[in-house]
Amino acid sequence: MSTSASTSSCSPATADLCDDHVTSPTRLSVMGSGEFRDYGGVKSFHGKIETVRCFESNPMVRKTLMEPGNGRVLVVDGGGSNRVAILGDMLAKFAQDNGWKGIVVNGCIRDSKVIGTLNVGVKARGTHPLKSAKTHMGEKGPTVAFGGLEFVPGHWLYADEDGIVISEQELTLDSNSKL
C-alpha cells in the first residue's frame, strides 16, 4: 500500500484503489492530479458526493457547507471560471466545522494560506483574490461533469495527491493484494 506523511490512514490511496479495482465490475472513473491543486490541510479524503452548480456566484455553496456534511465531499462546478473565487477561508471553515471531508472546485478559491491550515481537503483549479458575486443561488444536487469525470450525488469520491477516483459504490482495499 502507498504511504506518505500527508495521506490519512482513513482514506485509501487512489493508486491502490485503481490497482485493486481495475478489473472490478464496479465502474471507476479516474482523473490525474494535473488539472487540480491541493489547497486544504488534508491531502487525502473521501466520501459520498454532494454537488452544487454555480457560475461566479456562491450562495448555494455557502448554504450547503453550513449543513451537516456527515463525511461527504462537496463537488462545486463553477464552470472552470478563473475570474473570481468560489470558495474562501470562511466557507472552508464551515466545511471543517460541519463535518465535510473535502471540497473539489471546478474554478478558483482564495485565502489559500488559511485554507491550508484547516482540517478539510480542498482541490481547485487555482486561486484568485476576488470574491464571487452573490447574484444567483446556484443549483444543488445536479449531476455535473468536468475534467473527464461525471460527479453524481450519492456516488463516492476518493482524492489524494495522485488524483481523483469516482465510484458508484464505496470501495475498500483487499488487504491481501499488497502482500
PDB file of C-alpha atoms in Angstrom:
ATOM      1  CA  MET A   1       0.000   0.000   0.000  1.00  0.00           C
ATOM      2  CA  SER A   2       1.231   3.514  -0.782  1.00  0.00           C
ATOM      3  CA  THR A   3       2.118   5.591   2.251  1.00  0.00           C
ATOM      4  CA  SER A   4       3.097   9.187   2.820  1.00  0.00           C
ATOM      5  CA  ALA A   5       3.101  11.630   5.688  1.00  0.00           C
ATOM      6  CA  SER A   6       0.156  13.578   4.280  1.00  0.00           C
ATOM      7  CA  THR A   7      -2.032  10.596   3.417  1.00  0.00           C
ATOM      8  CA  SER A   8      -4.658   9.865   6.034  1.00  0.00           C
ATOM      9  CA  SER A   9      -4.902   6.255   7.163  1.00  0.00           C
ATOM     10  CA  CYS A  10      -8.675   6.651   6.853  1.00  0.00           C
ATOM     11  CA  SER A  11      -8.614   7.347   3.115  1.00  0.00           C
ATOM     12  CA  PRO A  12      -7.186   4.700   0.804  1.00  0.00           C
ATOM     13  CA  ALA A  13      -4.633   5.832  -1.762  1.00  0.00           C
ATOM     14  CA  THR A  14      -6.136   6.371  -5.211  1.00  0.00           C
ATOM     15  CA  ALA A  15      -3.324   4.324  -6.786  1.00  0.00           C
ATOM     16  CA  ASP A  16      -4.133   1.368  -4.537  1.00  0.00           C
ATOM     17  CA  LEU A  17      -7.849   1.655  -5.295  1.00  0.00           C
ATOM     18  CA  CYS A  18      -7.087   1.603  -9.014  1.00  0.00           C
ATOM     19  CA  ASP A  19      -4.837  -1.452  -8.586  1.00  0.00           C
ATOM     20  CA  ASP A  20      -7.466  -3.346  -6.589  1.00  0.00           C
ATOM     21  CA  HIS A  21     -10.456  -2.410  -8.709  1.00  0.00           C
ATOM     22  CA  VAL A  22      -9.073  -2.181 -12.256  1.00  0.00           C
ATOM     23  CA  THR A  23     -10.889  -5.394 -13.266  1.00  0.00           C
ATOM     24  CA  SER A  24     -13.828  -4.908 -10.912  1.00  0.00           C
ATOM     25  CA  PRO A  25     -17.363  -4.750 -12.245  1.00  0.00           C
ATOM     26  CA  THR A  26     -17.658  -1.553 -10.170  1.00  0.00           C
ATOM     27  CA  ARG A  27     -17.360   1.303 -12.629  1.00  0.00           C
ATOM     28  CA  LEU A  28     -14.393   3.566 -11.801  1.00  0.00           C
ATOM     29  CA  SER A  29     -13.668   6.972 -13.291  1.00  0.00           C
ATOM     30  CA  VAL A  30     -10.194   8.389 -12.759  1.00  0.00           C
ATOM     31  CA  MET A  31      -8.576  11.822 -13.158  1.00  0.00           C
ATOM     32  CA  GLY A  32      -4.877  12.518 -12.685  1.00  0.00           C
ATOM     33  CA  SER A  33      -3.637  15.331 -10.481  1.00  0.00           C
ATOM     34  CA  GLY A  34      -2.688  17.689 -13.312  1.00  0.00           C
ATOM     35  CA  GLU A  35      -5.963  19.600 -13.502  1.00  0.00           C
ATOM     36  CA  PHE A  36      -6.398  20.367  -9.791  1.00  0.00           C
ATOM     37  CA  ARG A  37      -4.110  21.522  -6.992  1.00  0.00           C
ATOM     38  CA  ASP A  38      -4.376  20.636  -3.308  1.00  0.00           C
ATOM     39  CA  TYR A  39      -5.048  23.604  -1.002  1.00  0.00           C
ATOM     40  CA  GLY A  40      -6.634  22.155   2.144  1.00  0.00           C
ATOM     41  CA  GLY A  41      -4.802  20.931   5.220  1.00  0.00           C
ATOM     42  CA  VAL A  42      -5.925  17.380   4.382  1.00  0.00           C
ATOM     43  CA  LYS A  43      -4.491  15.952   1.163  1.00  0.00           C
ATOM     44  CA  SER A  44      -6.258  12.574   1.153  1.00  0.00           C
ATOM     45  CA  PHE A  45     -10.021  12.423   1.635  1.00  0.00           C
ATOM     46  CA  HIS A  46     -13.096  10.523   0.541  1.00  0.00           C
ATOM     47  CA  GLY A  47     -16.839  10.466   0.972  1.00  0.00           C
ATOM     48  CA  LYS A  48     -20.212  10.444  -0.724  1.00  0.00           C
ATOM     49  CA  ILE A  49     -20.620  13.162  -3.319  1.00  0.00           C
ATOM     50  CA  GLU A  50     -22.908  16.183  -2.970  1.00  0.00           C
ATOM     51  CA  THR A  51     -22.915  18.688  -5.841  1.00  0.00           C
ATOM     52  CA  VAL A  52     -23.514  22.375  -6.487  1.00  0.00           C
ATOM     53  CA  ARG A  53     -23.525  24.037  -9.902  1.00  0.00           C
ATOM     54  CA  CYS A  54     -22.898  27.772  -9.900  1.00  0.00           C
ATOM     55  CA  PHE A  55     -21.080  30.315 -12.040  1.00  0.00           C
ATOM     56  CA  GLU A  56     -19.193  33.135 -10.353  1.00  0.00           C
ATOM     57  CA  SER A  57     -21.828  33.330  -7.583  1.00  0.00           C
ATOM     58  CA  ASN A  58     -21.600  31.144  -4.470  1.00  0.00           C
ATOM     59  CA  PRO A  59     -24.682  31.472  -2.173  1.00  0.00           C
ATOM     60  CA  MET A  60     -25.606  27.786  -2.677  1.00  0.00           C
ATOM     61  CA  VAL A  61     -22.052  26.747  -1.787  1.00  0.00           C
ATOM     62  CA  ARG A  62     -22.360  28.663   1.488  1.00  0.00           C
ATOM     63  CA  LYS A  63     -25.820  27.249   2.215  1.00  0.00           C
ATOM     64  CA  THR A  64     -24.663  23.684   1.528  1.00  0.00           C
ATOM     65  CA  LEU A  65     -21.478  23.906   3.625  1.00  0.00           C
ATOM     66  CA  MET A  66     -23.476  25.272   6.557  1.00  0.00           C
ATOM     67  CA  GLU A  67     -25.432  21.979   6.621  1.00  0.00           C
ATOM     68  CA  PRO A  68     -24.085  18.860   8.363  1.00  0.00           C
ATOM     69  CA  GLY A  69     -21.609  17.231   5.990  1.00  0.00           C
ATOM     70  CA  ASN A  70     -21.789  13.771   7.553  1.00  0.00           C
ATOM     71  CA  GLY A  71     -18.451  12.866   5.947  1.00  0.00           C
ATOM     72  CA  ARG A  72     -19.476  13.889   2.416  1.00  0.00           C
ATOM     73  CA  VAL A  73     -17.429  15.642  -0.263  1.00  0.00           C
ATOM     74  CA  LEU A  74     -18.857  18.731  -1.953  1.00  0.00           C
ATOM     75  CA  VAL A  75     -18.144  18.981  -5.677  1.00  0.00           C
ATOM     76  CA  VAL A  76     -18.670  22.522  -6.983  1.00  0.00           C
ATOM     77  CA  ASP A  77     -18.936  23.060 -10.713  1.00  0.00           C
ATOM     78  CA  GLY A  78     -18.042  26.712 -11.069  1.00  0.00           C
ATOM     79  CA  GLY A  79     -17.788  26.392 -14.839  1.00  0.00           C
ATOM     80  CA  GLY A  80     -13.990  26.451 -14.622  1.00  0.00           C
ATOM     81  CA  SER A  81     -14.052  30.233 -14.203  1.00  0.00           C
ATOM     82  CA  ASN A  82     -10.741  31.868 -13.367  1.00  0.00           C
ATOM     83  CA  ARG A  83     -12.262  35.355 -12.896  1.00  0.00           C
ATOM     84  CA  VAL A  84     -13.426  35.010  -9.258  1.00  0.00           C
ATOM     85  CA  ALA A  85     -13.048  32.701  -6.281  1.00  0.00           C
ATOM     86  CA  ILE A  86     -15.983  30.414  -5.465  1.00  0.00           C
ATOM     87  CA  LEU A  87     -14.585  29.371  -2.062  1.00  0.00           C
ATOM     88  CA  GLY A  88     -12.707  31.273   0.633  1.00  0.00           C
ATOM     89  CA  ASP A  89     -11.498  30.639   4.157  1.00  0.00           C
ATOM     90  CA  MET A  90     -14.882  31.301   5.814  1.00  0.00           C
ATOM     91  CA  LEU A  91     -16.698  28.709   3.687  1.00  0.00           C
ATOM     92  CA  ALA A  92     -13.851  26.205   4.075  1.00  0.00           C
ATOM     93  CA  LYS A  93     -14.093  26.714   7.855  1.00  0.00           C
ATOM     94  CA  PHE A  94     -17.839  25.947   7.667  1.00  0.00           C
ATOM     95  CA  ALA A  95     -16.926  22.724   5.859  1.00  0.00           C
ATOM     96  CA  GLN A  96     -14.423  21.769   8.553  1.00  0.00           C
ATOM     97  CA  ASP A  97     -16.762  22.639  11.428  1.00  0.00           C
ATOM     98  CA  ASN A  98     -19.783  20.890   9.893  1.00  0.00           C
ATOM     99  CA  GLY A  99     -18.161  17.537   9.142  1.00  0.00           C
ATOM    100  CA  TRP A 100     -17.416  17.767   5.411  1.00  0.00           C
ATOM    101  CA  LYS A 101     -14.385  15.671   4.365  1.00  0.00           C
ATOM    102  CA  GLY A 102     -13.479  17.721   1.335  1.00  0.00           C
ATOM    103  CA  ILE A 103     -14.392  20.135  -1.443  1.00  0.00           C
ATOM    104  CA  VAL A 104     -13.485  19.914  -5.131  1.00  0.00           C
ATOM    105  CA  VAL A 105     -13.931  23.206  -7.008  1.00  0.00           C
ATOM    106  CA  ASN A 106     -14.037  23.447 -10.788  1.00  0.00           C
ATOM    107  CA  GLY A 107     -12.869  27.033 -10.534  1.00  0.00           C
ATOM    108  CA  CYS A 108     -10.804  29.126  -8.150  1.00  0.00           C
ATOM    109  CA  ILE A 109     -10.517  29.616  -4.407  1.00  0.00           C
ATOM    110  CA  ARG A 110      -8.994  32.421  -2.330  1.00  0.00           C
ATOM    111  CA  ASP A 111      -7.427  32.676   1.122  1.00  0.00           C
ATOM    112  CA  SER A 112      -5.322  29.637   0.213  1.00  0.00           C
ATOM    113  CA  LYS A 113      -2.827  30.172   3.041  1.00  0.00           C
ATOM    114  CA  VAL A 114      -5.575  29.968   5.685  1.00  0.00           C
ATOM    115  CA  ILE A 115      -7.351  27.099   3.908  1.00  0.00           C
ATOM    116  CA  GLY A 116      -4.067  25.175   4.076  1.00  0.00           C
ATOM    117  CA  THR A 117      -4.300  25.214   7.886  1.00  0.00           C
ATOM    118  CA  LEU A 118      -7.824  23.752   8.043  1.00  0.00           C
ATOM    119  CA  ASN A 119      -8.674  20.109   8.665  1.00  0.00           C
ATOM    120  CA  VAL A 120     -10.532  19.651   5.377  1.00  0.00           C
ATOM    121  CA  GLY A 121      -9.484  18.618   1.875  1.00  0.00           C
ATOM    122  CA  VAL A 122      -9.735  21.278  -0.844  1.00  0.00           C
ATOM    123  CA  LYS A 123      -8.870  20.788  -4.505  1.00  0.00           C
ATOM    124  CA  ALA A 124      -9.311  23.563  -7.055  1.00  0.00           C
ATOM    125  CA  ARG A 125      -8.003  24.680 -10.442  1.00  0.00           C
ATOM    126  CA  GLY A 126      -6.267  27.732  -8.980  1.00  0.00           C
ATOM    127  CA  THR A 127      -6.571  30.837  -6.846  1.00  0.00           C
ATOM    128  CA  HIS A 128      -7.990  34.320  -7.388  1.00  0.00           C
ATOM    129  CA  PRO A 129      -8.202  37.136  -4.811  1.00  0.00           C
ATOM    130  CA  LEU A 130     -11.607  38.479  -5.982  1.00  0.00           C
ATOM    131  CA  LYS A 131     -14.636  37.033  -4.172  1.00  0.00           C
ATOM    132  CA  SER A 132     -17.611  35.790  -6.134  1.00  0.00           C
ATOM    133  CA  ALA A 133     -20.777  37.739  -6.812  1.00  0.00           C
ATOM    134  CA  LYS A 134     -23.917  36.902  -4.902  1.00  0.00           C
ATOM    135  CA  THR A 135     -26.241  37.438  -7.869  1.00  0.00           C
ATOM    136  CA  HIS A 136     -27.829  33.982  -8.140  1.00  0.00           C
ATOM    137  CA  MET A 137     -28.177  30.996  -5.805  1.00  0.00           C
ATOM    138  CA  GLY A 138     -26.874  28.202  -7.976  1.00  0.00           C
ATOM    139  CA  GLU A 139     -28.270  24.682  -8.092  1.00  0.00           C
ATOM    140  CA  LYS A 140     -27.829  21.914  -5.530  1.00  0.00           C
ATOM    141  CA  GLY A 141     -27.824  18.231  -6.498  1.00  0.00           C
ATOM    142  CA  PRO A 142     -27.359  18.078 -10.272  1.00  0.00           C
ATOM    143  CA  THR A 143     -25.024  15.608 -11.926  1.00  0.00           C
ATOM    144  CA  VAL A 144     -22.022  17.698 -13.018  1.00  0.00           C
ATOM    145  CA  ALA A 145     -19.170  16.850 -15.360  1.00  0.00           C
ATOM    146  CA  PHE A 146     -15.689  18.315 -15.761  1.00  0.00           C
ATOM    147  CA  GLY A 147     -12.123  17.070 -16.094  1.00  0.00           C
ATOM    148  CA  GLY A 148     -13.393  13.984 -17.915  1.00  0.00           C
ATOM    149  CA  LEU A 149     -15.393  12.819 -14.881  1.00  0.00           C
ATOM    150  CA  GLU A 150     -19.091  12.716 -14.078  1.00  0.00           C
ATOM    151  CA  PHE A 151     -19.927  13.581 -10.456  1.00  0.00           C
ATOM    152  CA  VAL A 152     -23.234  12.062  -9.343  1.00  0.00           C
ATOM    153  CA  PRO A 153     -24.689  12.817  -5.905  1.00  0.00           C
ATOM    154  CA  GLY A 154     -24.504   9.673  -3.781  1.00  0.00           C
ATOM    155  CA  HIS A 155     -21.553   8.183  -5.668  1.00  0.00           C
ATOM    156  CA  TRP A 156     -18.163   8.035  -3.919  1.00  0.00           C
ATOM    157  CA  LEU A 157     -15.154  10.318  -4.432  1.00  0.00           C
ATOM    158  CA  TYR A 158     -11.601   9.445  -3.341  1.00  0.00           C
ATOM    159  CA  ALA A 159      -8.916  12.117  -3.658  1.00  0.00           C
ATOM    160  CA  ASP A 160      -5.224  12.423  -2.883  1.00  0.00           C
ATOM    161  CA  GLU A 161      -2.052  13.902  -4.367  1.00  0.00           C
ATOM    162  CA  ASP A 162      -2.238  11.467  -7.310  1.00  0.00           C
ATOM    163  CA  GLY A 163      -5.733  12.401  -8.446  1.00  0.00           C
ATOM    164  CA  ILE A 164      -9.417  11.667  -8.053  1.00  0.00           C
ATOM    165  CA  VAL A 165     -11.271   8.350  -8.312  1.00  0.00           C
ATOM    166  CA  ILE A 166     -15.058   8.172  -8.624  1.00  0.00           C
ATOM    167  CA  SER A 167     -17.067   5.023  -7.966  1.00  0.00           C
ATOM    168  CA  GLU A 168     -20.760   4.231  -7.942  1.00  0.00           C
ATOM    169  CA  GLN A 169     -20.185   2.247  -4.724  1.00  0.00           C
ATOM    170  CA  GLU A 170     -17.955   2.584  -1.690  1.00  0.00           C
ATOM    171  CA  LEU A 171     -14.566   0.965  -2.342  1.00  0.00           C
ATOM    172  CA  THR A 172     -12.327  -0.980   0.005  1.00  0.00           C
ATOM    173  CA  LEU A 173      -8.830  -2.333  -0.401  1.00  0.00           C
ATOM    174  CA  ASP A 174      -8.162  -6.050  -0.483  1.00  0.00           C
ATOM    175  CA  SER A 175      -5.705  -6.466   2.407  1.00  0.00           C
ATOM    176  CA  ASN A 176      -4.118  -9.458   0.645  1.00  0.00           C
ATOM    177  CA  SER A 177      -3.477  -7.639  -2.621  1.00  0.00           C
ATOM    178  CA  LYS A 178      -0.408  -5.789  -1.280  1.00  0.00           C
ATOM    179  CA  LEU A 179       1.363  -8.830   0.204  1.00  0.00           C
TER     180      LEU A 179
END
